PDB file of C-alpha atoms in Angstrom:
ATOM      1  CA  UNK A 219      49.614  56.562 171.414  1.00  0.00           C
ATOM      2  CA  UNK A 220      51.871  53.865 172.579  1.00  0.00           C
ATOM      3  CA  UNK A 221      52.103  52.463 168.945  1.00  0.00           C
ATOM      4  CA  UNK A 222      53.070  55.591 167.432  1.00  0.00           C
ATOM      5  CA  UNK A 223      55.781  56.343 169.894  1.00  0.00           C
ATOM      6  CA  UNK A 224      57.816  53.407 169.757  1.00  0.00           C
ATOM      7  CA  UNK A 225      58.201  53.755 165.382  1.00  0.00           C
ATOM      8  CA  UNK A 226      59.503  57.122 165.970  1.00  0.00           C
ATOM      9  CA  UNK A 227      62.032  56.554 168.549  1.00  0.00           C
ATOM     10  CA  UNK A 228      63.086  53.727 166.998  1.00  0.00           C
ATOM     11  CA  UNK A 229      63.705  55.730 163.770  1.00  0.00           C
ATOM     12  CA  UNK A 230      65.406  58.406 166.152  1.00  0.00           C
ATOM     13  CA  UNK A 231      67.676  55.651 166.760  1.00  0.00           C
ATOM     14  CA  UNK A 232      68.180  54.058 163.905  1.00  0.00           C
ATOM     15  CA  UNK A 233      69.626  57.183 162.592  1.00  0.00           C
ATOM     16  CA  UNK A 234      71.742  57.758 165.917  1.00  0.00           C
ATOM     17  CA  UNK A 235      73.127  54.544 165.292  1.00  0.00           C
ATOM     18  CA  UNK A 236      73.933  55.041 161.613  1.00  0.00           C
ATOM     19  CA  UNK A 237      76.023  58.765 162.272  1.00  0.00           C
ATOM     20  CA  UNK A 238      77.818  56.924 164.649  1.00  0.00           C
ATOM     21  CA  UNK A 239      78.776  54.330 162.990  1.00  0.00           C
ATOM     22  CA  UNK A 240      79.838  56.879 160.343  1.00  0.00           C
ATOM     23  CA  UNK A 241      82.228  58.483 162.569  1.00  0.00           C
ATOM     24  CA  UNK A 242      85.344  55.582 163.029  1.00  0.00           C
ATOM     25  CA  UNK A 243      84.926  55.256 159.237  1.00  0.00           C
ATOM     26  CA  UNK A 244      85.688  58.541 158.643  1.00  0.00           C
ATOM     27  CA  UNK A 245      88.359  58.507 161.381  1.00  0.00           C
ATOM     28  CA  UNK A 246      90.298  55.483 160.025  1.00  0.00           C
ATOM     29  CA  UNK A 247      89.754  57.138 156.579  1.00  0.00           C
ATOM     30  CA  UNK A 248      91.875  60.923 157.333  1.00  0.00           C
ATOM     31  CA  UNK A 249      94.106  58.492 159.805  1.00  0.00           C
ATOM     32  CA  UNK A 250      94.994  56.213 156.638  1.00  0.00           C
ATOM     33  CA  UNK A 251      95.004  59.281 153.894  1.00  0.00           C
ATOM     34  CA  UNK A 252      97.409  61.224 156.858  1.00  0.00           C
ATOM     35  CA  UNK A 253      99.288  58.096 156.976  1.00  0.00           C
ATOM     36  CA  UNK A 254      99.897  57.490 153.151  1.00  0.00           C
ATOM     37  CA  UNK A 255     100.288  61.199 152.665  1.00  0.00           C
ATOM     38  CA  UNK A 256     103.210  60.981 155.035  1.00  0.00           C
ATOM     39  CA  UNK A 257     104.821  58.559 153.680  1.00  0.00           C
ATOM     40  CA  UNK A 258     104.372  59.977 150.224  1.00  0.00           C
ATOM     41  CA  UNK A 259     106.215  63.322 151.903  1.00  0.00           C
ATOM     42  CA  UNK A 260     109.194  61.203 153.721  1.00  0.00           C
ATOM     43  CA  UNK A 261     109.807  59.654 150.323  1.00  0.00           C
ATOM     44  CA  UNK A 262     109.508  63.101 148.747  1.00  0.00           C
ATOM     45  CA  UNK A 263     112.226  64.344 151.046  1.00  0.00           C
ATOM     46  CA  UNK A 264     114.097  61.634 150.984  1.00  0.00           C
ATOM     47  CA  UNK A 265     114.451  61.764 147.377  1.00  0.00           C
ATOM     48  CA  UNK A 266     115.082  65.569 147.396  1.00  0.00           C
ATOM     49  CA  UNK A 267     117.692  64.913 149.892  1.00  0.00           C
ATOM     50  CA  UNK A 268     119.635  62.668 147.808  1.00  0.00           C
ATOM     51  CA  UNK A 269     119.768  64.707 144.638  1.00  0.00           C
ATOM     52  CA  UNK A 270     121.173  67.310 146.911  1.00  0.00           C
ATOM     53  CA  UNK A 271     123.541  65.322 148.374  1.00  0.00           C
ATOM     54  CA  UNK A 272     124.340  64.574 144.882  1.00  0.00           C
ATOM     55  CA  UNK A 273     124.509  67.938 143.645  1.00  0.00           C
ATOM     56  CA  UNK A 274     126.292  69.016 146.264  1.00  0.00           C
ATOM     57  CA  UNK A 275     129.086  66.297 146.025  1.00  0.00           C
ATOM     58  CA  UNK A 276     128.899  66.983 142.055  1.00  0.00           C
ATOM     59  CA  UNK A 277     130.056  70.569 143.099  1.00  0.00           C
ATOM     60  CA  UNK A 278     132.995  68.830 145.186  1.00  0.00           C
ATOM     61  CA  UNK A 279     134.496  67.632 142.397  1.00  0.00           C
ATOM     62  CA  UNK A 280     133.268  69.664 139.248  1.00  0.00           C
ATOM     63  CA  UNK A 281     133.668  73.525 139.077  1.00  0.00           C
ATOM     64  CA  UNK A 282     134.304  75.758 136.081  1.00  0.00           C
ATOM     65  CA  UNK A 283     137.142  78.561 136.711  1.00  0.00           C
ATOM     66  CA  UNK A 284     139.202  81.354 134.863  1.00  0.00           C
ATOM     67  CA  UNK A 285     142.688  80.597 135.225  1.00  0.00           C
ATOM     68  CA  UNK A 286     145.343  83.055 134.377  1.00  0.00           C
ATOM     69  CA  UNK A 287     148.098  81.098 132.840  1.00  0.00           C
ATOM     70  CA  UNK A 288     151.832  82.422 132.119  1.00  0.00           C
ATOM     71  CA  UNK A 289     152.974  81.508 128.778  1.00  0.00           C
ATOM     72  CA  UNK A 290     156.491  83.257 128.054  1.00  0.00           C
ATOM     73  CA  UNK A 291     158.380  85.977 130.188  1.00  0.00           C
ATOM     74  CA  UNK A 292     161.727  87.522 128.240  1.00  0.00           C
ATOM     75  CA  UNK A 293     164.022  90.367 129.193  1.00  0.00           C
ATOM     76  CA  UNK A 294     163.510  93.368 127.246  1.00  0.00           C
ATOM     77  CA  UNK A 295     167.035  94.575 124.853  1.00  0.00           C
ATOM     78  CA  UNK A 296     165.595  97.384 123.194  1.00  0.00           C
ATOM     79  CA  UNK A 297     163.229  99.281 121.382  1.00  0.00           C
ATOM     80  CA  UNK A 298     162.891  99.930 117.654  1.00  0.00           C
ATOM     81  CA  UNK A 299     161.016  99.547 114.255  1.00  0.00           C
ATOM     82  CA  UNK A 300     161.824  96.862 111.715  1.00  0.00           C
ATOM     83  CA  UNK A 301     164.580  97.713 109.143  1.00  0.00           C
ATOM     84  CA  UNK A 302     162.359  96.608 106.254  1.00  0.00           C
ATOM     85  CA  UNK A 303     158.229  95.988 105.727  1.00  0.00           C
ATOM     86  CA  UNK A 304     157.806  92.727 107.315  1.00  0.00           C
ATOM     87  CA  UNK A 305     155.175  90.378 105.157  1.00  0.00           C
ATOM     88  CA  UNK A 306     151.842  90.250 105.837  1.00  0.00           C
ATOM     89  CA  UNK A 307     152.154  92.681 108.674  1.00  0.00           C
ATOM     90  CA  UNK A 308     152.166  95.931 107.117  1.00  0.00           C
ATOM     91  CA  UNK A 309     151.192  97.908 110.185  1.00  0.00           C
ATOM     92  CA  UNK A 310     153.901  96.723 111.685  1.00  0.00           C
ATOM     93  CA  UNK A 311     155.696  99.889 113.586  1.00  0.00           C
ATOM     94  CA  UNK A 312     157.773  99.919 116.650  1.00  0.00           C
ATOM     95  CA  UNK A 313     159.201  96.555 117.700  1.00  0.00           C
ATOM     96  CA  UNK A 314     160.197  95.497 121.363  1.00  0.00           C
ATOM     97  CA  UNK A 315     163.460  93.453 121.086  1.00  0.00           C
ATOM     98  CA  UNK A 316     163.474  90.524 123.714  1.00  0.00           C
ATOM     99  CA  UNK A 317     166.376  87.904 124.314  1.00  0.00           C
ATOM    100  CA  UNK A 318     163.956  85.378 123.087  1.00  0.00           C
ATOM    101  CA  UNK A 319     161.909  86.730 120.511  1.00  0.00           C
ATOM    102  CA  UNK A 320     160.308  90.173 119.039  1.00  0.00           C
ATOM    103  CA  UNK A 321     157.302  91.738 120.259  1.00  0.00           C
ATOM    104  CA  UNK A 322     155.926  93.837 116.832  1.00  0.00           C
ATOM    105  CA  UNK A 323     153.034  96.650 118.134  1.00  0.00           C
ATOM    106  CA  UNK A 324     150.786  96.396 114.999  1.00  0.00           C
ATOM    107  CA  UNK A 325     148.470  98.736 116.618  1.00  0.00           C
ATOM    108  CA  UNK A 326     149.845 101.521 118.978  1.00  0.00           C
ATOM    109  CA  UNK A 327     153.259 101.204 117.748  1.00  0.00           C
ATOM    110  CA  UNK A 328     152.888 105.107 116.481  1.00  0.00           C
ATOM    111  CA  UNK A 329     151.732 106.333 119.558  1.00  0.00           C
ATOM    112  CA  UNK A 330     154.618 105.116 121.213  1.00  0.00           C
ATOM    113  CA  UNK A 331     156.784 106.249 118.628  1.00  0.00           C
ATOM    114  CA  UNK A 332     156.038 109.507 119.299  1.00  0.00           C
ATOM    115  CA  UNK A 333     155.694 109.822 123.090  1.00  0.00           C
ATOM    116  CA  UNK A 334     159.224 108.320 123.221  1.00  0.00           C
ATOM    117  CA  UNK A 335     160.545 110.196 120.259  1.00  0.00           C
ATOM    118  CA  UNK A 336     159.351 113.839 121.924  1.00  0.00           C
ATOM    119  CA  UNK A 337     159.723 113.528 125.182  1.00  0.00           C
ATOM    120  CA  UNK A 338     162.877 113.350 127.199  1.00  0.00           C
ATOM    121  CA  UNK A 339     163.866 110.051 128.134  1.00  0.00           C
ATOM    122  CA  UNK A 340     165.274 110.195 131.647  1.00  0.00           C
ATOM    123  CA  UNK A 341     161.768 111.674 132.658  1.00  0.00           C
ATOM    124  CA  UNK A 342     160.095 108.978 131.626  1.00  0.00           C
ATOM    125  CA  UNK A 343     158.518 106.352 133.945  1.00  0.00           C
ATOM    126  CA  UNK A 344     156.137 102.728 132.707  1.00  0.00           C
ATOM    127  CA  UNK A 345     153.919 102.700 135.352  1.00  0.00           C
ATOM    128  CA  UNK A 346     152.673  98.829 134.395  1.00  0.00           C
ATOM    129  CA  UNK A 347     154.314  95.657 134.476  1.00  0.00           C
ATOM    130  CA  UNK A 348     154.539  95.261 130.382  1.00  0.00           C
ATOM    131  CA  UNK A 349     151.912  92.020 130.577  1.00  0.00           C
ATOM    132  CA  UNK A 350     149.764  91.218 127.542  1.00  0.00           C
ATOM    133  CA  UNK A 351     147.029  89.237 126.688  1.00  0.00           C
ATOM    134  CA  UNK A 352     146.877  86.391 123.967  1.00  0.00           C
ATOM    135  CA  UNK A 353     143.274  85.196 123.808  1.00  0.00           C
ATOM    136  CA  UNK A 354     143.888  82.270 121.287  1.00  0.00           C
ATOM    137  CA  UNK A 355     147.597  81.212 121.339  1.00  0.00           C
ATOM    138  CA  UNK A 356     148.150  81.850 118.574  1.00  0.00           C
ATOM    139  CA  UNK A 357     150.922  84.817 118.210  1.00  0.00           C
ATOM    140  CA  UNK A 358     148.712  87.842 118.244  1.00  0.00           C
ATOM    141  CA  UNK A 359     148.668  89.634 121.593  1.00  0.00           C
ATOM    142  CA  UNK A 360     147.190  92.536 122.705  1.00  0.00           C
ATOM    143  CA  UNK A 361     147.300  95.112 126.153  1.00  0.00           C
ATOM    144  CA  UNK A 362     147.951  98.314 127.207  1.00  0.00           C
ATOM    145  CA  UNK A 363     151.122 100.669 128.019  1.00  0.00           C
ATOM    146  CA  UNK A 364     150.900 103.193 130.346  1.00  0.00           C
ATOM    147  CA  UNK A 365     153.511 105.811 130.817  1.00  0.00           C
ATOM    148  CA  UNK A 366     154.379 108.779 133.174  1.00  0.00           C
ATOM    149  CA  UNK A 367     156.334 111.983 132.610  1.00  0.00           C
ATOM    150  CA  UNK A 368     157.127 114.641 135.205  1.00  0.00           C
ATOM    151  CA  UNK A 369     159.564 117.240 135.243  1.00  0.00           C
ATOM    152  CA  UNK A 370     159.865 120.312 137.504  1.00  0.00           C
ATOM    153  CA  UNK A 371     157.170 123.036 137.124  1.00  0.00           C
ATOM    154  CA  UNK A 372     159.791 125.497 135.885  1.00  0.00           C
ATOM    155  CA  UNK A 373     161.012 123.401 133.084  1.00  0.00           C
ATOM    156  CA  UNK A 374     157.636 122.700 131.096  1.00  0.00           C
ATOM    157  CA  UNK A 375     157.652 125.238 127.608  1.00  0.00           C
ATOM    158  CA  UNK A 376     154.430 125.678 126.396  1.00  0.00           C
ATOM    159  CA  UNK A 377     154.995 123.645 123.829  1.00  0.00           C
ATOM    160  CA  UNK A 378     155.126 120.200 126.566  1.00  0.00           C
ATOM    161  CA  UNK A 379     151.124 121.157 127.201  1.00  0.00           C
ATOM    162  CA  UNK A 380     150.575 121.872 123.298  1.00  0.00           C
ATOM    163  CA  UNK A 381     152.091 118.192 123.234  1.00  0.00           C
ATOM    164  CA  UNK A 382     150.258 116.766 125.994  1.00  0.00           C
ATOM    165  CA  UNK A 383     147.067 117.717 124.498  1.00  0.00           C
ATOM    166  CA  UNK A 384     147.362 116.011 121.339  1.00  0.00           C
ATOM    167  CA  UNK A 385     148.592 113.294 122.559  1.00  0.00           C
ATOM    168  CA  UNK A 386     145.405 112.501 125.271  1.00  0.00           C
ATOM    169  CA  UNK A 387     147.537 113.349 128.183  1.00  0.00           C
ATOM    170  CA  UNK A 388     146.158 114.146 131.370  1.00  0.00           C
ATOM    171  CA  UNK A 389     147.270 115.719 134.287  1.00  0.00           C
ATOM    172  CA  UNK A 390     148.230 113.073 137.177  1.00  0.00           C
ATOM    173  CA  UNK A 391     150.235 115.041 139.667  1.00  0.00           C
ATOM    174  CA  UNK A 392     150.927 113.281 142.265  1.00  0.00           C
ATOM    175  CA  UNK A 393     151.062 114.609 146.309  1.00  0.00           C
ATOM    176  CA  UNK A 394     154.899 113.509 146.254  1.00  0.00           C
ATOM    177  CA  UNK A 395     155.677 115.418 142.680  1.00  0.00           C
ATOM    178  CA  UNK A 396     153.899 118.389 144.655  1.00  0.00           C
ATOM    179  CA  UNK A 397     156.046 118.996 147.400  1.00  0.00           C
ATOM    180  CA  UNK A 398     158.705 119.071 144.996  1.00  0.00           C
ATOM    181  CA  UNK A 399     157.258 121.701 142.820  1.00  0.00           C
ATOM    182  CA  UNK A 400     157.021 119.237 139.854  1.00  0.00           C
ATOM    183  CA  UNK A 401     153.935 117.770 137.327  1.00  0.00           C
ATOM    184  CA  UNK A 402     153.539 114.873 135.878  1.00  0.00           C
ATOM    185  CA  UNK A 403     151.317 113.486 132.818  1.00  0.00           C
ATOM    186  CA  UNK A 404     149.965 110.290 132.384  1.00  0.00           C
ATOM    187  CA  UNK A 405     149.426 108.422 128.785  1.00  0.00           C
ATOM    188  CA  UNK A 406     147.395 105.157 128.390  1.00  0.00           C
ATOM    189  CA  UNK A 407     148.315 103.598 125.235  1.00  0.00           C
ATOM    190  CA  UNK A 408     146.469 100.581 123.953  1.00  0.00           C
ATOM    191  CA  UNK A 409     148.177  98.187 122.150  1.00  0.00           C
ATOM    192  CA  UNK A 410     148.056  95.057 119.790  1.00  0.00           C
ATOM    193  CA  UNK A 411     150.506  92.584 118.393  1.00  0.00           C
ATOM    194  CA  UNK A 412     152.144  90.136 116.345  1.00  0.00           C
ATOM    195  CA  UNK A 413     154.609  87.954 118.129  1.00  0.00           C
ATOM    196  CA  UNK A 414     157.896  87.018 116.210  1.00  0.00           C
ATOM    197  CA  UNK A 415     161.313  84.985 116.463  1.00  0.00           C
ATOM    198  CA  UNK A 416     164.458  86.861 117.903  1.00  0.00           C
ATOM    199  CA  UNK A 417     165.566  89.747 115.445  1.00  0.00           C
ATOM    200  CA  UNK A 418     168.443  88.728 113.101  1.00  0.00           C
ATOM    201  CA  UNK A 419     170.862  91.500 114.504  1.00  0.00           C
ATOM    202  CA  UNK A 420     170.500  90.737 118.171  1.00  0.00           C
ATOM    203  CA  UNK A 421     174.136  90.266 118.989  1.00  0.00           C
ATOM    204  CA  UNK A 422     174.891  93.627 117.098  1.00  0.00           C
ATOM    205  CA  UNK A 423     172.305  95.528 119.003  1.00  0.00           C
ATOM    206  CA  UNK A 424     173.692  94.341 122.482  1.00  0.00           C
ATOM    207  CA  UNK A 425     177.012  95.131 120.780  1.00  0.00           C
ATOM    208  CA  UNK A 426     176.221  98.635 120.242  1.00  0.00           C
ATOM    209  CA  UNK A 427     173.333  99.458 122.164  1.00  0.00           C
ATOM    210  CA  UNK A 428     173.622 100.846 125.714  1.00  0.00           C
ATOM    211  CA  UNK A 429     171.614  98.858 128.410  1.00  0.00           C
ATOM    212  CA  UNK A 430     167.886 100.240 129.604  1.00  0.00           C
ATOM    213  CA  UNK A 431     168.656 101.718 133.498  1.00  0.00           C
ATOM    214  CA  UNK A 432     166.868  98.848 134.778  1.00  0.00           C
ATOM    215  CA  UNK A 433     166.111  95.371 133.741  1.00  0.00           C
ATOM    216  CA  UNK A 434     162.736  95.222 132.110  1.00  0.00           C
ATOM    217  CA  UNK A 435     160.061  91.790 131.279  1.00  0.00           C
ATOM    218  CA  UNK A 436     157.241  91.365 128.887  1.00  0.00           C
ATOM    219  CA  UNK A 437     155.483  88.298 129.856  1.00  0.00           C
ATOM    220  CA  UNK A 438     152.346  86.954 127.784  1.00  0.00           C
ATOM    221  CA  UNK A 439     149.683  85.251 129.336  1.00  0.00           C
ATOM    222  CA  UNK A 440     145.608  82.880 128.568  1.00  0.00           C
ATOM    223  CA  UNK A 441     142.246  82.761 130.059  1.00  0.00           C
ATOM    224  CA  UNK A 442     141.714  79.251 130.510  1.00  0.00           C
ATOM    225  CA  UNK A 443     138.396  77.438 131.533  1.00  0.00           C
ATOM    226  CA  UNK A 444     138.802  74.602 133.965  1.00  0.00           C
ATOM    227  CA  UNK A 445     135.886  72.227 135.273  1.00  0.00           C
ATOM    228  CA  UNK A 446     137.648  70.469 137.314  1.00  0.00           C
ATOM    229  CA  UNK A 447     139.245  71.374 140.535  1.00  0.00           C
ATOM    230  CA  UNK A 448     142.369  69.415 140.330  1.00  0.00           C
ATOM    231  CA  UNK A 449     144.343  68.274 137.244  1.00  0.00           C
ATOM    232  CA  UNK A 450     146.814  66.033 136.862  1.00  0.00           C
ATOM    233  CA  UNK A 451     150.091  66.280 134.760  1.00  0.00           C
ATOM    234  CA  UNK A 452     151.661  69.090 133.411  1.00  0.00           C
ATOM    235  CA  UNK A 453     148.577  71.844 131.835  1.00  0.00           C
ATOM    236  CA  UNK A 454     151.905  74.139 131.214  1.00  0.00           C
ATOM    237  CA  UNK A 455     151.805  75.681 127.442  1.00  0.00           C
ATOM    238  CA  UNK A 456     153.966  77.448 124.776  1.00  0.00           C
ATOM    239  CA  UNK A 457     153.780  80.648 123.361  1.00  0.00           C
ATOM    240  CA  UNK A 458     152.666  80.724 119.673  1.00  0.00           C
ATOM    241  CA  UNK A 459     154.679  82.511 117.730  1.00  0.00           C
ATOM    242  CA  UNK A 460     153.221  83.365 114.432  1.00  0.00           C
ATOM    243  CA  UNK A 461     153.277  80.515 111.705  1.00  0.00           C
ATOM    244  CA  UNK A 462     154.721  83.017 108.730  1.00  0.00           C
ATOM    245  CA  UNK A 463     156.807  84.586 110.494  1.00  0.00           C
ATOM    246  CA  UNK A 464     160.397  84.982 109.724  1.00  0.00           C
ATOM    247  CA  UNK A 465     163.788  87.060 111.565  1.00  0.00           C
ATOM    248  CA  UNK A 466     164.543  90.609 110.742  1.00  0.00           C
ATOM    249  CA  UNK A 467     166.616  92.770 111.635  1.00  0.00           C
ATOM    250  CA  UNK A 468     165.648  96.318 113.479  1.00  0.00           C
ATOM    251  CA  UNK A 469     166.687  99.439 113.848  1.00  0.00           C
ATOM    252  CA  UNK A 470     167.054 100.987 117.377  1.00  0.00           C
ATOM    253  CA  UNK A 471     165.761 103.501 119.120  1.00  0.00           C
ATOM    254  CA  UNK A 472     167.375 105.981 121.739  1.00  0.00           C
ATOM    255  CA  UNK A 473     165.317 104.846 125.009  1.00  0.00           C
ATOM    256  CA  UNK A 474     168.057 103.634 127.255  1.00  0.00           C
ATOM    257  CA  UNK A 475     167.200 105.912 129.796  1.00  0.00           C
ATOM    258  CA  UNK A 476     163.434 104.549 130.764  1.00  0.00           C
ATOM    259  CA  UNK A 477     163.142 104.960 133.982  1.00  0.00           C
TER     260      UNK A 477
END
C-alpha cells in the first residue's frame, strides 16, 4: 500500500508544482503585453496630440472668408435713357448719370421707367441704399431697387390701384402713414447692368437739370475669398468698366423730386 501511495502523491505534486509555476509566467506575460500596450497608447496620443496641435495652429493662421469689398461710390446727377442705341447693348433703357461714370439698367430699366414716369414724384421714397453687386469685375452689375409711394387715403383714383396691380405692388402701410390717414405701396425692382464712362453731355445736364432733393450714391461692390487672416499691402481694386464701351450722351428724365 505504501508503494502505491507515494507514486500518486508525488504525481499530485508534480502537477501542483507545474500550475504554479505557470502562474508568474502568465503574470509577467499580461504585465509585459499591459506594459507595451501602454506605451503603444501614450505614443498613440501623443501623436494625435500633435496633429492637433498642428491643426489647430494651421487654423491660427489659415482661414477662408467672404469679404465684401467696395469698389466705386459716385454721386448720382440724374436719371435718363441714352439719346441713341448704344452698341452691343441693345437692351439698354434707363441710364443713372453719376459724376464719374454711367450706370445703364439693361434689365429693369422699363420697370423703372414706368414707376417713375406714372407716379408723382414728390411721393416717391428709395427705401435702399442704391448698392449693387459685380460678381466678376468686369463692368456688368446687378441688384435690386426698391421704392415706396404713399399719398393720403383721399387722394388715390382708382386708377393708382389699377396701376399698382400691374405693376406687382403691394400694400405696405405703415403704423406712422396710418395715423395720418395715408397708404403707401411698395415695388421691388430687380435690376442688371452694364457699367459705362461719364455721359458726353454731363456739364449740360448739370447746366440745365435741377438738383435731386437730396444727395444720392450708387456704390458697387465683390465677394472675395480670403485664406488668410491677415494680408499685407494694399488688396484695394478698381471698378471695371466695360472694355467696348464708349460716352454718350442722355436724355433726362423729370425725377428731381425723389424723396
Amino acid at each position: 500500500m505504501t508503494n502505491n501511495t507515494i507514486p500518486t502523491n508525488k504525481k499530485n505534486n508534480d502537477a501542483a508544482l507545474k500550475l504554479f509555476s505557470l502562474k508568474p509566467l502568465n503574470r509577467k506575460t499580461l504585465y509585459l503585453k499591459t506594459l507595451l500596450t501602454g506605451a503603444s497608447l501614450a505614443a498613440l496620443l501623443v501623436s494625435s496630440g500633435c496633429a492637433t496641435s498642428s491643426l489647430l495652429e494651421s487654423d491660427n493662421h489659415v482661414s477662408t472668408t467672404s469679404t465684401k469689398q467696395i469698389l466705386s461710390e459716385d454721386q448720382i446727377v440724374a436719371f435718363g435713357r441714352p439719346a441713341q442705341a448704344l452698341p452691343k447693348t441693345p437692351n439698354a433703357t434707363m441710364v443713372i448719370v453719376g459724376e464719374k461714370n454711367s450706370y445703364v439698367l439693361t434689365q429693369g430699366g422699363t420697370e423703372m421707367i414706368g414707376l417713375l414716369s406714372n407716379l408723382t414724384p414728390k411721393n416717391i421714397h428709395v427705401d435702399n441704399d442704391m448698392s449693387f453687386f459685380v460678381p466678376n469685375n468686369d463692368g456688368y452689375f446687378q441688384g435690386e431697387m426698391k421704392l415706396s409711394y404713399a399719398k393720403l387715403k383721399d387722394e388715390f383714383q382708382r386708377s393708382d390701384y389699377q396701376f399698382f396691380l400691374q405693376n406687382n405692388g403691394r400694400d405696405c402701410t405703415s403704423a406712422s402713414d396710418q395715423r395720418i390717414n395715408a397708404q403707401r405701396f411698395c415695388f421691388n425692382v430687380p435690376v442688371k447692368g452694364a457699367i459705362y464712362p461719364q455721359v458726353s453731355n454731363l456739364s449740360l445736364i448739370q447746366a440745365n437739370y435741377r438738383a435731386l432733393t437730396k444727395p444720392y450714391m450708387v456704390s458697387f461692390y465683390t465677394q472675395s475669398q480670403q485664406k488668410q487672416v491677415s494680408r499685407s499691402g494694399n488688396t484695394a481694386q478698381k471698378l471695371v468698366l466695360l472694355p467696348f464701351a464708349l460716352a454718350f450722351d442722355v436724355v433726362t428724365f423729370p425725377f428731381q423730386l425723389l424723396q
